[in-house]
Amino acid sequence: EKILKTETRWQAAKNALNTLLGQILSGNNGDSKVAFVAFDSTVESKYITDFTDKSGEIMSKVNSLSEPHPGTGKGTNYTAGLSQAITYLNARLDKTRPAYVVFLSDGEPTEGDGSNQIKYLKKISKVYTIGFGLDSKDEASAIETLKGYASEPEYFKNVQTSSELSDLFNNI
């Protein structure tokens, strides 16, 4: 699906993530770290990265992912992605530092809605949720779920373009 004339939703998400990583990790002397979890119906170890201060590690995982295509039979399992986030957060050595979860989805869960995991994550982190390219009419259920999963109402946004996604990442 094209977001802009030359950019698919997938390309837009990758570009925005690369920008976000640059903002968080450039010049921070290892003070900030980011973990990455890609998920569809499952979480595969080859597509996740534990906390790192090297954006190249994350982007190499992202770039190794295949662009998703609608109707390919892969589901959206919020539980799988959020469970991995919990694993990473619980394993942090310095739990005195604030933790943030940015949960981005382009659809509603088809299996595993992650409701128990999100309750726990809200206790140990600030949770930002982003709907990417969700149609307010056809995907209203996903929008409502993501709104409810954000730590605060203002921590949820549904964006339609790569520039909106990049701007949102700038404000997190």
Short mmCIF file of N, CA and C in Angstrom, two decimals:
data_model
loop_
_atom_site.label_atom_id
_atom_site.label_comp_id
_atom_site.label_asym_id
_atom_site.label_seq_id
_atom_site.Cartn_x
_atom_site.Cartn_y
_atom_site.Cartn_z
N GLU A 1 0.85 -1.18 0.00
CA GLU A 1 0.00 0.00 0.00
C GLU A 1 0.89 1.24 0.00
N LYS A 2 0.61 2.15 -0.89
CA LYS A 2 1.42 3.36 -1.01
C LYS A 2 0.91 4.44 -0.05
N ILE A 3 1.83 4.99 0.73
CA ILE A 3 1.53 6.11 1.61
C ILE A 3 1.78 7.40 0.84
N LEU A 4 2.91 7.47 0.22
CA LEU A 4 3.25 8.57 -0.68
C LEU A 4 3.39 7.97 -2.06
N LYS A 5 3.53 8.77 -3.07
CA LYS A 5 3.61 8.25 -4.43
C LYS A 5 4.75 7.26 -4.61
N THR A 6 5.83 7.45 -3.89
CA THR A 6 7.00 6.59 -4.09
C THR A 6 7.33 5.72 -2.90
N GLU A 7 6.55 5.76 -1.84
CA GLU A 7 6.91 5.08 -0.60
C GLU A 7 5.77 4.22 -0.09
N THR A 8 6.05 2.93 0.19
CA THR A 8 5.04 2.07 0.78
C THR A 8 4.98 2.33 2.28
N ARG A 9 3.96 1.83 2.91
CA ARG A 9 3.82 1.97 4.37
C ARG A 9 5.04 1.34 5.05
N TRP A 10 5.48 0.21 4.54
CA TRP A 10 6.64 -0.48 5.09
C TRP A 10 7.90 0.38 4.99
N GLN A 11 8.13 0.95 3.83
CA GLN A 11 9.30 1.81 3.64
C GLN A 11 9.22 3.04 4.55
N ALA A 12 8.03 3.58 4.68
CA ALA A 12 7.85 4.76 5.53
C ALA A 12 8.17 4.43 6.98
N ALA A 13 7.73 3.28 7.45
CA ALA A 13 8.00 2.87 8.84
C ALA A 13 9.49 2.67 9.05
N LYS A 14 10.17 2.04 8.10
CA LYS A 14 11.61 1.83 8.22
C LYS A 14 12.36 3.16 8.24
N ASN A 15 11.99 4.07 7.37
CA ASN A 15 12.65 5.37 7.33
C ASN A 15 12.45 6.15 8.62
N ALA A 16 11.21 6.11 9.14
CA ALA A 16 10.92 6.83 10.39
C ALA A 16 11.67 6.20 11.56
N LEU A 17 11.76 4.86 11.60
CA LEU A 17 12.50 4.19 12.66
C LEU A 17 13.98 4.56 12.61
N ASN A 18 14.54 4.60 11.43
CA ASN A 18 15.94 4.97 11.28
C ASN A 18 16.19 6.39 11.81
N THR A 19 15.25 7.29 11.52
CA THR A 19 15.36 8.67 12.03
C THR A 19 15.27 8.68 13.55
N LEU A 20 14.32 7.94 14.11
CA LEU A 20 14.15 7.86 15.57
C LEU A 20 15.42 7.34 16.23
N LEU A 21 15.96 6.26 15.69
CA LEU A 21 17.18 5.69 16.27
C LEU A 21 18.32 6.69 16.25
N GLY A 22 18.43 7.43 15.16
CA GLY A 22 19.46 8.45 15.07
C GLY A 22 19.31 9.51 16.15
N GLN A 23 18.07 9.89 16.42
CA GLN A 23 17.81 10.92 17.44
C GLN A 23 18.12 10.40 18.84
N ILE A 24 17.75 9.17 19.12
CA ILE A 24 17.93 8.63 20.46
C ILE A 24 19.39 8.25 20.72
N LEU A 25 20.03 7.66 19.73
CA LEU A 25 21.32 7.03 19.97
C LEU A 25 22.54 7.83 19.55
N SER A 26 22.37 8.82 18.70
CA SER A 26 23.56 9.54 18.23
C SER A 26 24.14 10.42 19.33
N GLY A 27 25.41 10.25 19.57
CA GLY A 27 26.12 11.10 20.52
C GLY A 27 25.73 10.94 21.97
N ASN A 28 25.11 9.82 22.34
CA ASN A 28 24.68 9.68 23.73
C ASN A 28 25.68 8.92 24.60
N ASN A 29 26.82 8.53 24.02
CA ASN A 29 27.87 7.83 24.78
C ASN A 29 27.36 6.58 25.49
N GLY A 30 26.40 5.90 24.90
CA GLY A 30 25.89 4.67 25.47
C GLY A 30 24.90 4.84 26.60
N ASP A 31 24.52 6.08 26.90
CA ASP A 31 23.58 6.32 28.00
C ASP A 31 22.18 5.80 27.69
N SER A 32 21.74 5.94 26.45
CA SER A 32 20.42 5.47 26.04
C SER A 32 20.57 4.21 25.22
N LYS A 33 19.61 3.32 25.40
CA LYS A 33 19.63 2.07 24.64
C LYS A 33 18.21 1.79 24.14
N VAL A 34 18.14 1.06 23.03
CA VAL A 34 16.87 0.72 22.42
C VAL A 34 16.85 -0.78 22.15
N ALA A 35 15.72 -1.41 22.41
CA ALA A 35 15.49 -2.81 22.01
C ALA A 35 14.46 -2.79 20.89
N PHE A 36 14.48 -3.82 20.07
CA PHE A 36 13.57 -3.88 18.92
C PHE A 36 12.93 -5.26 18.85
N VAL A 37 11.61 -5.27 18.64
CA VAL A 37 10.86 -6.52 18.50
C VAL A 37 9.94 -6.39 17.30
N ALA A 38 10.17 -7.22 16.30
CA ALA A 38 9.24 -7.32 15.16
C ALA A 38 8.34 -8.52 15.41
N PHE A 39 7.08 -8.38 15.07
CA PHE A 39 6.17 -9.50 15.29
C PHE A 39 5.10 -9.52 14.22
N ASP A 40 4.59 -10.69 13.95
CA ASP A 40 3.36 -10.86 13.17
C ASP A 40 2.55 -11.86 13.99
N SER A 41 2.41 -13.10 13.54
CA SER A 41 1.72 -14.08 14.37
C SER A 41 2.65 -14.63 15.46
N THR A 42 3.97 -14.41 15.29
CA THR A 42 4.96 -14.86 16.26
C THR A 42 6.08 -13.82 16.36
N VAL A 43 6.99 -14.07 17.27
CA VAL A 43 8.23 -13.30 17.36
C VAL A 43 9.35 -14.27 17.04
N GLU A 44 10.15 -13.96 16.03
CA GLU A 44 11.27 -14.82 15.67
C GLU A 44 12.57 -14.18 16.15
N SER A 45 13.45 -14.98 16.74
CA SER A 45 14.67 -14.45 17.34
C SER A 45 15.55 -13.72 16.33
N LYS A 46 15.47 -14.08 15.06
CA LYS A 46 16.31 -13.39 14.07
C LYS A 46 15.83 -11.97 13.77
N TYR A 47 14.65 -11.60 14.29
CA TYR A 47 14.10 -10.27 14.04
C TYR A 47 13.94 -9.44 15.30
N ILE A 48 14.71 -9.74 16.33
CA ILE A 48 14.65 -8.96 17.57
C ILE A 48 16.07 -8.59 17.99
N THR A 49 16.18 -7.53 18.74
CA THR A 49 17.47 -7.09 19.26
C THR A 49 17.28 -6.62 20.69
N ASP A 50 18.07 -7.16 21.59
CA ASP A 50 18.06 -6.72 22.98
C ASP A 50 18.61 -5.29 23.03
N PHE A 51 18.53 -4.67 24.19
CA PHE A 51 18.96 -3.28 24.33
C PHE A 51 20.36 -3.07 23.78
N THR A 52 20.50 -2.06 22.95
CA THR A 52 21.77 -1.71 22.34
C THR A 52 21.82 -0.20 22.13
N ASP A 53 23.03 0.31 22.01
CA ASP A 53 23.19 1.72 21.66
C ASP A 53 23.70 1.86 20.22
N LYS A 54 23.60 0.78 19.46
CA LYS A 54 24.07 0.76 18.07
C LYS A 54 22.87 0.65 17.13
N SER A 55 22.53 1.74 16.49
CA SER A 55 21.35 1.74 15.60
C SER A 55 21.54 0.79 14.43
N GLY A 56 22.78 0.58 14.00
CA GLY A 56 23.04 -0.34 12.88
C GLY A 56 22.60 -1.76 13.18
N GLU A 57 22.74 -2.20 14.43
CA GLU A 57 22.28 -3.54 14.81
C GLU A 57 20.78 -3.68 14.59
N ILE A 58 20.04 -2.68 15.02
CA ILE A 58 18.59 -2.73 14.87
C ILE A 58 18.20 -2.62 13.40
N MET A 59 18.79 -1.68 12.70
CA MET A 59 18.41 -1.49 11.29
C MET A 59 18.76 -2.70 10.44
N SER A 60 19.81 -3.44 10.80
CA SER A 60 20.11 -4.64 10.02
C SER A 60 19.01 -5.69 10.21
N LYS A 61 18.45 -5.77 11.41
CA LYS A 61 17.30 -6.66 11.64
C LYS A 61 16.09 -6.18 10.85
N VAL A 62 15.83 -4.89 10.93
CA VAL A 62 14.69 -4.31 10.22
C VAL A 62 14.83 -4.54 8.71
N ASN A 63 16.01 -4.30 8.18
CA ASN A 63 16.22 -4.46 6.75
C ASN A 63 16.18 -5.90 6.28
N SER A 64 16.34 -6.85 7.21
CA SER A 64 16.26 -8.26 6.84
C SER A 64 14.83 -8.77 6.80
N LEU A 65 13.90 -7.98 7.32
CA LEU A 65 12.49 -8.37 7.29
C LEU A 65 11.93 -8.23 5.88
N SER A 66 11.03 -9.13 5.54
CA SER A 66 10.33 -9.02 4.26
C SER A 66 9.18 -8.03 4.41
N GLU A 67 8.92 -7.30 3.35
CA GLU A 67 7.78 -6.38 3.40
C GLU A 67 6.50 -7.19 3.49
N PRO A 68 5.67 -6.88 4.50
CA PRO A 68 4.42 -7.63 4.63
C PRO A 68 3.45 -7.31 3.49
N HIS A 69 2.71 -8.31 3.11
CA HIS A 69 1.72 -8.12 2.05
C HIS A 69 0.36 -8.57 2.57
N PRO A 70 -0.67 -7.73 2.42
CA PRO A 70 -2.00 -8.09 2.90
C PRO A 70 -2.46 -9.43 2.33
N GLY A 71 -3.12 -10.20 3.17
CA GLY A 71 -3.69 -11.47 2.73
C GLY A 71 -2.69 -12.60 2.64
N THR A 72 -1.50 -12.44 3.24
CA THR A 72 -0.50 -13.51 3.18
C THR A 72 -0.72 -14.55 4.26
N GLY A 73 -1.70 -14.35 5.11
CA GLY A 73 -2.01 -15.35 6.13
C GLY A 73 -1.27 -15.16 7.44
N LYS A 74 -0.35 -14.20 7.53
CA LYS A 74 0.32 -13.94 8.79
C LYS A 74 -0.60 -13.09 9.65
N GLY A 75 -0.66 -13.42 10.91
CA GLY A 75 -1.56 -12.70 11.80
C GLY A 75 -0.86 -11.55 12.50
N THR A 76 -1.58 -10.94 13.42
CA THR A 76 -1.05 -9.88 14.26
C THR A 76 -1.26 -10.31 15.70
N ASN A 77 -0.17 -10.69 16.35
CA ASN A 77 -0.24 -11.23 17.70
C ASN A 77 0.40 -10.23 18.67
N TYR A 78 -0.45 -9.36 19.24
CA TYR A 78 0.05 -8.37 20.19
C TYR A 78 0.73 -9.05 21.38
N THR A 79 0.18 -10.18 21.84
CA THR A 79 0.74 -10.88 22.99
C THR A 79 2.20 -11.25 22.76
N ALA A 80 2.51 -11.76 21.59
CA ALA A 80 3.89 -12.18 21.29
C ALA A 80 4.85 -10.99 21.36
N GLY A 81 4.50 -9.88 20.72
CA GLY A 81 5.37 -8.71 20.72
C GLY A 81 5.52 -8.10 22.10
N LEU A 82 4.43 -7.95 22.80
CA LEU A 82 4.48 -7.33 24.13
C LEU A 82 5.16 -8.22 25.15
N SER A 83 5.02 -9.53 25.01
CA SER A 83 5.71 -10.45 25.93
C SER A 83 7.22 -10.32 25.78
N GLN A 84 7.70 -10.15 24.56
CA GLN A 84 9.13 -9.97 24.36
C GLN A 84 9.60 -8.65 24.95
N ALA A 85 8.78 -7.61 24.84
CA ALA A 85 9.12 -6.33 25.47
C ALA A 85 9.26 -6.49 26.98
N ILE A 86 8.38 -7.25 27.58
CA ILE A 86 8.46 -7.51 29.03
C ILE A 86 9.75 -8.24 29.35
N THR A 87 10.10 -9.23 28.57
CA THR A 87 11.34 -9.97 28.79
C THR A 87 12.54 -9.04 28.80
N TYR A 88 12.61 -8.15 27.81
CA TYR A 88 13.73 -7.21 27.74
C TYR A 88 13.73 -6.25 28.92
N LEU A 89 12.57 -5.69 29.25
CA LEU A 89 12.52 -4.72 30.35
C LEU A 89 12.86 -5.37 31.69
N ASN A 90 12.39 -6.57 31.91
CA ASN A 90 12.69 -7.26 33.18
C ASN A 90 14.16 -7.63 33.30
N ALA A 91 14.85 -7.77 32.19
CA ALA A 91 16.26 -8.17 32.21
C ALA A 91 17.22 -6.97 32.27
N ARG A 92 16.69 -5.76 32.24
CA ARG A 92 17.56 -4.57 32.31
C ARG A 92 18.36 -4.59 33.60
N LEU A 93 19.61 -4.19 33.50
CA LEU A 93 20.45 -4.14 34.69
C LEU A 93 20.12 -2.94 35.57
N ASP A 94 19.82 -1.81 34.96
CA ASP A 94 19.53 -0.58 35.72
C ASP A 94 18.04 -0.26 35.60
N LYS A 95 17.29 -0.74 36.59
CA LYS A 95 15.84 -0.52 36.56
C LYS A 95 15.44 0.82 37.17
N THR A 96 16.44 1.62 37.60
CA THR A 96 16.13 2.94 38.12
C THR A 96 15.91 3.94 36.98
N ARG A 97 16.41 3.62 35.80
CA ARG A 97 16.21 4.50 34.64
C ARG A 97 14.80 4.34 34.11
N PRO A 98 14.20 5.40 33.61
CA PRO A 98 12.85 5.27 33.06
C PRO A 98 12.84 4.38 31.82
N ALA A 99 11.74 3.69 31.63
CA ALA A 99 11.58 2.81 30.47
C ALA A 99 10.38 3.28 29.66
N TYR A 100 10.52 3.17 28.35
CA TYR A 100 9.46 3.57 27.42
C TYR A 100 9.24 2.45 26.43
N VAL A 101 7.99 2.17 26.14
CA VAL A 101 7.62 1.21 25.11
C VAL A 101 6.88 1.97 24.03
N VAL A 102 7.34 1.82 22.80
CA VAL A 102 6.64 2.40 21.65
C VAL A 102 6.10 1.21 20.86
N PHE A 103 4.79 1.05 20.88
CA PHE A 103 4.13 -0.10 20.26
C PHE A 103 3.45 0.39 18.99
N LEU A 104 3.96 -0.05 17.85
CA LEU A 104 3.47 0.36 16.54
C LEU A 104 2.79 -0.81 15.87
N SER A 105 1.56 -0.61 15.40
CA SER A 105 0.86 -1.68 14.69
C SER A 105 0.06 -1.11 13.53
N ASP A 106 -0.04 -1.90 12.49
CA ASP A 106 -0.85 -1.50 11.34
C ASP A 106 -2.14 -2.30 11.25
N GLY A 107 -2.52 -2.94 12.35
CA GLY A 107 -3.76 -3.71 12.34
C GLY A 107 -4.18 -4.16 13.72
N GLU A 108 -5.38 -4.69 13.78
CA GLU A 108 -5.86 -5.19 15.06
C GLU A 108 -5.35 -6.61 15.27
N PRO A 109 -5.31 -7.04 16.53
CA PRO A 109 -4.80 -8.39 16.77
C PRO A 109 -5.74 -9.45 16.19
N THR A 110 -5.14 -10.41 15.51
CA THR A 110 -5.92 -11.53 14.98
C THR A 110 -5.78 -12.74 15.90
N GLU A 111 -4.78 -12.69 16.76
CA GLU A 111 -4.58 -13.70 17.80
C GLU A 111 -3.76 -13.04 18.89
N GLY A 112 -4.03 -13.34 20.12
CA GLY A 112 -3.29 -12.76 21.22
C GLY A 112 -3.40 -11.26 21.29
N ASP A 113 -4.36 -10.76 22.09
CA ASP A 113 -4.59 -9.31 22.13
C ASP A 113 -3.65 -8.56 23.06
N GLY A 114 -2.84 -9.27 23.86
CA GLY A 114 -1.85 -8.62 24.71
C GLY A 114 -2.40 -7.86 25.89
N SER A 115 -3.65 -8.07 26.25
CA SER A 115 -4.26 -7.26 27.32
C SER A 115 -3.56 -7.47 28.67
N ASN A 116 -3.19 -8.70 29.00
CA ASN A 116 -2.49 -8.93 30.28
C ASN A 116 -1.09 -8.32 30.25
N GLN A 117 -0.42 -8.45 29.12
CA GLN A 117 0.93 -7.90 29.00
C GLN A 117 0.93 -6.38 29.10
N ILE A 118 -0.05 -5.75 28.51
CA ILE A 118 -0.07 -4.28 28.53
C ILE A 118 -0.33 -3.77 29.95
N LYS A 119 -1.14 -4.48 30.71
CA LYS A 119 -1.37 -4.07 32.11
C LYS A 119 -0.04 -4.06 32.87
N TYR A 120 0.76 -5.09 32.67
CA TYR A 120 2.05 -5.16 33.35
C TYR A 120 3.00 -4.08 32.83
N LEU A 121 3.06 -3.91 31.53
CA LEU A 121 3.97 -2.91 30.95
C LEU A 121 3.64 -1.50 31.45
N LYS A 122 2.37 -1.20 31.63
CA LYS A 122 2.00 0.13 32.14
C LYS A 122 2.50 0.36 33.56
N LYS A 123 2.74 -0.71 34.31
CA LYS A 123 3.26 -0.58 35.68
C LYS A 123 4.75 -0.29 35.68
N ILE A 124 5.48 -0.75 34.66
CA ILE A 124 6.94 -0.64 34.68
C ILE A 124 7.50 0.32 33.63
N SER A 125 6.63 0.92 32.82
CA SER A 125 7.10 1.80 31.75
C SER A 125 6.00 2.74 31.31
N LYS A 126 6.38 3.74 30.53
CA LYS A 126 5.40 4.55 29.82
C LYS A 126 5.18 3.89 28.47
N VAL A 127 3.92 3.68 28.13
CA VAL A 127 3.60 3.00 26.88
C VAL A 127 2.98 3.99 25.90
N TYR A 128 3.63 4.12 24.76
CA TYR A 128 3.11 4.91 23.64
C TYR A 128 2.62 3.92 22.59
N THR A 129 1.44 4.18 22.05
CA THR A 129 0.93 3.30 21.00
C THR A 129 0.67 4.11 19.74
N ILE A 130 0.96 3.47 18.62
CA ILE A 130 0.82 4.13 17.33
C ILE A 130 0.10 3.20 16.37
N GLY A 131 -1.00 3.70 15.83
CA GLY A 131 -1.63 3.03 14.71
C GLY A 131 -1.03 3.62 13.45
N PHE A 132 -0.61 2.77 12.54
CA PHE A 132 0.02 3.27 11.32
C PHE A 132 -0.82 2.90 10.11
N GLY A 133 -1.45 3.92 9.56
CA GLY A 133 -2.28 3.72 8.37
C GLY A 133 -3.60 3.05 8.65
N LEU A 134 -4.08 3.14 9.89
CA LEU A 134 -5.36 2.51 10.23
C LEU A 134 -6.50 3.39 9.73
N ASP A 135 -7.46 2.76 9.11
CA ASP A 135 -8.64 3.46 8.61
C ASP A 135 -9.65 3.59 9.75
N SER A 136 -10.09 4.81 10.03
CA SER A 136 -10.96 5.04 11.19
C SER A 136 -12.30 4.33 11.07
N LYS A 137 -12.72 4.00 9.87
CA LYS A 137 -14.00 3.31 9.70
C LYS A 137 -13.81 1.79 9.75
N ASP A 138 -12.91 1.27 8.92
CA ASP A 138 -12.74 -0.17 8.81
C ASP A 138 -11.92 -0.78 9.94
N GLU A 139 -11.09 0.02 10.59
CA GLU A 139 -10.22 -0.52 11.62
C GLU A 139 -10.42 0.20 12.96
N ALA A 140 -11.66 0.57 13.22
CA ALA A 140 -11.99 1.29 14.46
C ALA A 140 -11.67 0.47 15.70
N SER A 141 -11.83 -0.84 15.62
CA SER A 141 -11.53 -1.70 16.77
C SER A 141 -10.05 -1.64 17.12
N ALA A 142 -9.18 -1.68 16.12
CA ALA A 142 -7.74 -1.59 16.37
C ALA A 142 -7.39 -0.24 16.99
N ILE A 143 -7.99 0.81 16.49
CA ILE A 143 -7.75 2.15 17.02
C ILE A 143 -8.15 2.22 18.49
N GLU A 144 -9.31 1.70 18.82
CA GLU A 144 -9.78 1.73 20.20
C GLU A 144 -8.88 0.89 21.12
N THR A 145 -8.44 -0.27 20.63
CA THR A 145 -7.54 -1.10 21.42
C THR A 145 -6.24 -0.36 21.70
N LEU A 146 -5.65 0.22 20.66
CA LEU A 146 -4.38 0.93 20.84
C LEU A 146 -4.55 2.16 21.75
N LYS A 147 -5.66 2.85 21.63
CA LYS A 147 -5.93 3.98 22.54
C LYS A 147 -5.92 3.50 23.99
N GLY A 148 -6.59 2.40 24.24
CA GLY A 148 -6.68 1.86 25.60
C GLY A 148 -5.35 1.33 26.12
N TYR A 149 -4.47 0.95 25.23
CA TYR A 149 -3.19 0.39 25.63
C TYR A 149 -2.14 1.45 25.95
N ALA A 150 -2.36 2.68 25.54
CA ALA A 150 -1.43 3.77 25.84
C ALA A 150 -1.53 4.13 27.33
N SER A 151 -0.39 4.50 27.92
CA SER A 151 -0.38 4.87 29.34
C SER A 151 -1.25 6.07 29.64
N GLU A 152 -1.31 7.00 28.72
CA GLU A 152 -2.15 8.20 28.83
C GLU A 152 -2.84 8.40 27.49
N PRO A 153 -4.03 9.03 27.47
CA PRO A 153 -4.71 9.24 26.19
C PRO A 153 -3.85 9.94 25.14
N GLU A 154 -3.04 10.89 25.58
CA GLU A 154 -2.22 11.63 24.62
C GLU A 154 -1.03 10.82 24.11
N TYR A 155 -0.82 9.63 24.66
CA TYR A 155 0.27 8.75 24.21
C TYR A 155 -0.16 7.85 23.05
N PHE A 156 -1.36 8.02 22.55
CA PHE A 156 -1.81 7.28 21.36
C PHE A 156 -1.96 8.23 20.19
N LYS A 157 -1.51 7.79 19.04
CA LYS A 157 -1.74 8.52 17.79
C LYS A 157 -1.96 7.51 16.67
N ASN A 158 -2.79 7.88 15.73
CA ASN A 158 -2.97 7.12 14.50
C ASN A 158 -2.45 8.00 13.38
N VAL A 159 -1.40 7.56 12.72
CA VAL A 159 -0.77 8.37 11.68
C VAL A 159 -0.97 7.72 10.31
N GLN A 160 -0.94 8.54 9.29
CA GLN A 160 -1.19 8.04 7.94
C GLN A 160 0.01 8.16 7.00
N THR A 161 0.97 9.01 7.34
CA THR A 161 2.09 9.24 6.43
C THR A 161 3.42 9.09 7.15
N SER A 162 4.48 8.94 6.37
CA SER A 162 5.81 8.81 6.96
C SER A 162 6.21 10.10 7.68
N SER A 163 5.82 11.24 7.15
CA SER A 163 6.18 12.49 7.83
C SER A 163 5.45 12.61 9.16
N GLU A 164 4.20 12.17 9.23
CA GLU A 164 3.48 12.17 10.50
C GLU A 164 4.15 11.22 11.49
N LEU A 165 4.59 10.06 11.00
CA LEU A 165 5.25 9.09 11.87
C LEU A 165 6.58 9.65 12.37
N SER A 166 7.37 10.25 11.49
CA SER A 166 8.63 10.85 11.91
C SER A 166 8.41 11.98 12.91
N ASP A 167 7.41 12.83 12.65
CA ASP A 167 7.11 13.91 13.59
C ASP A 167 6.70 13.36 14.95
N LEU A 168 5.91 12.30 14.94
CA LEU A 168 5.48 11.68 16.20
C LEU A 168 6.69 11.12 16.94
N PHE A 169 7.57 10.43 16.25
CA PHE A 169 8.78 9.91 16.88
C PHE A 169 9.62 11.05 17.47
N ASN A 170 9.64 12.19 16.83
CA ASN A 170 10.39 13.35 17.34
C ASN A 170 9.83 13.82 18.67
N ASN A 171 8.53 13.60 18.91
CA ASN A 171 7.88 14.13 20.11
C ASN A 171 7.81 13.12 21.26
N ILE A 172 8.28 11.94 21.03
CA ILE A 172 8.24 10.91 22.09
C ILE A 172 9.49 11.04 22.94
#
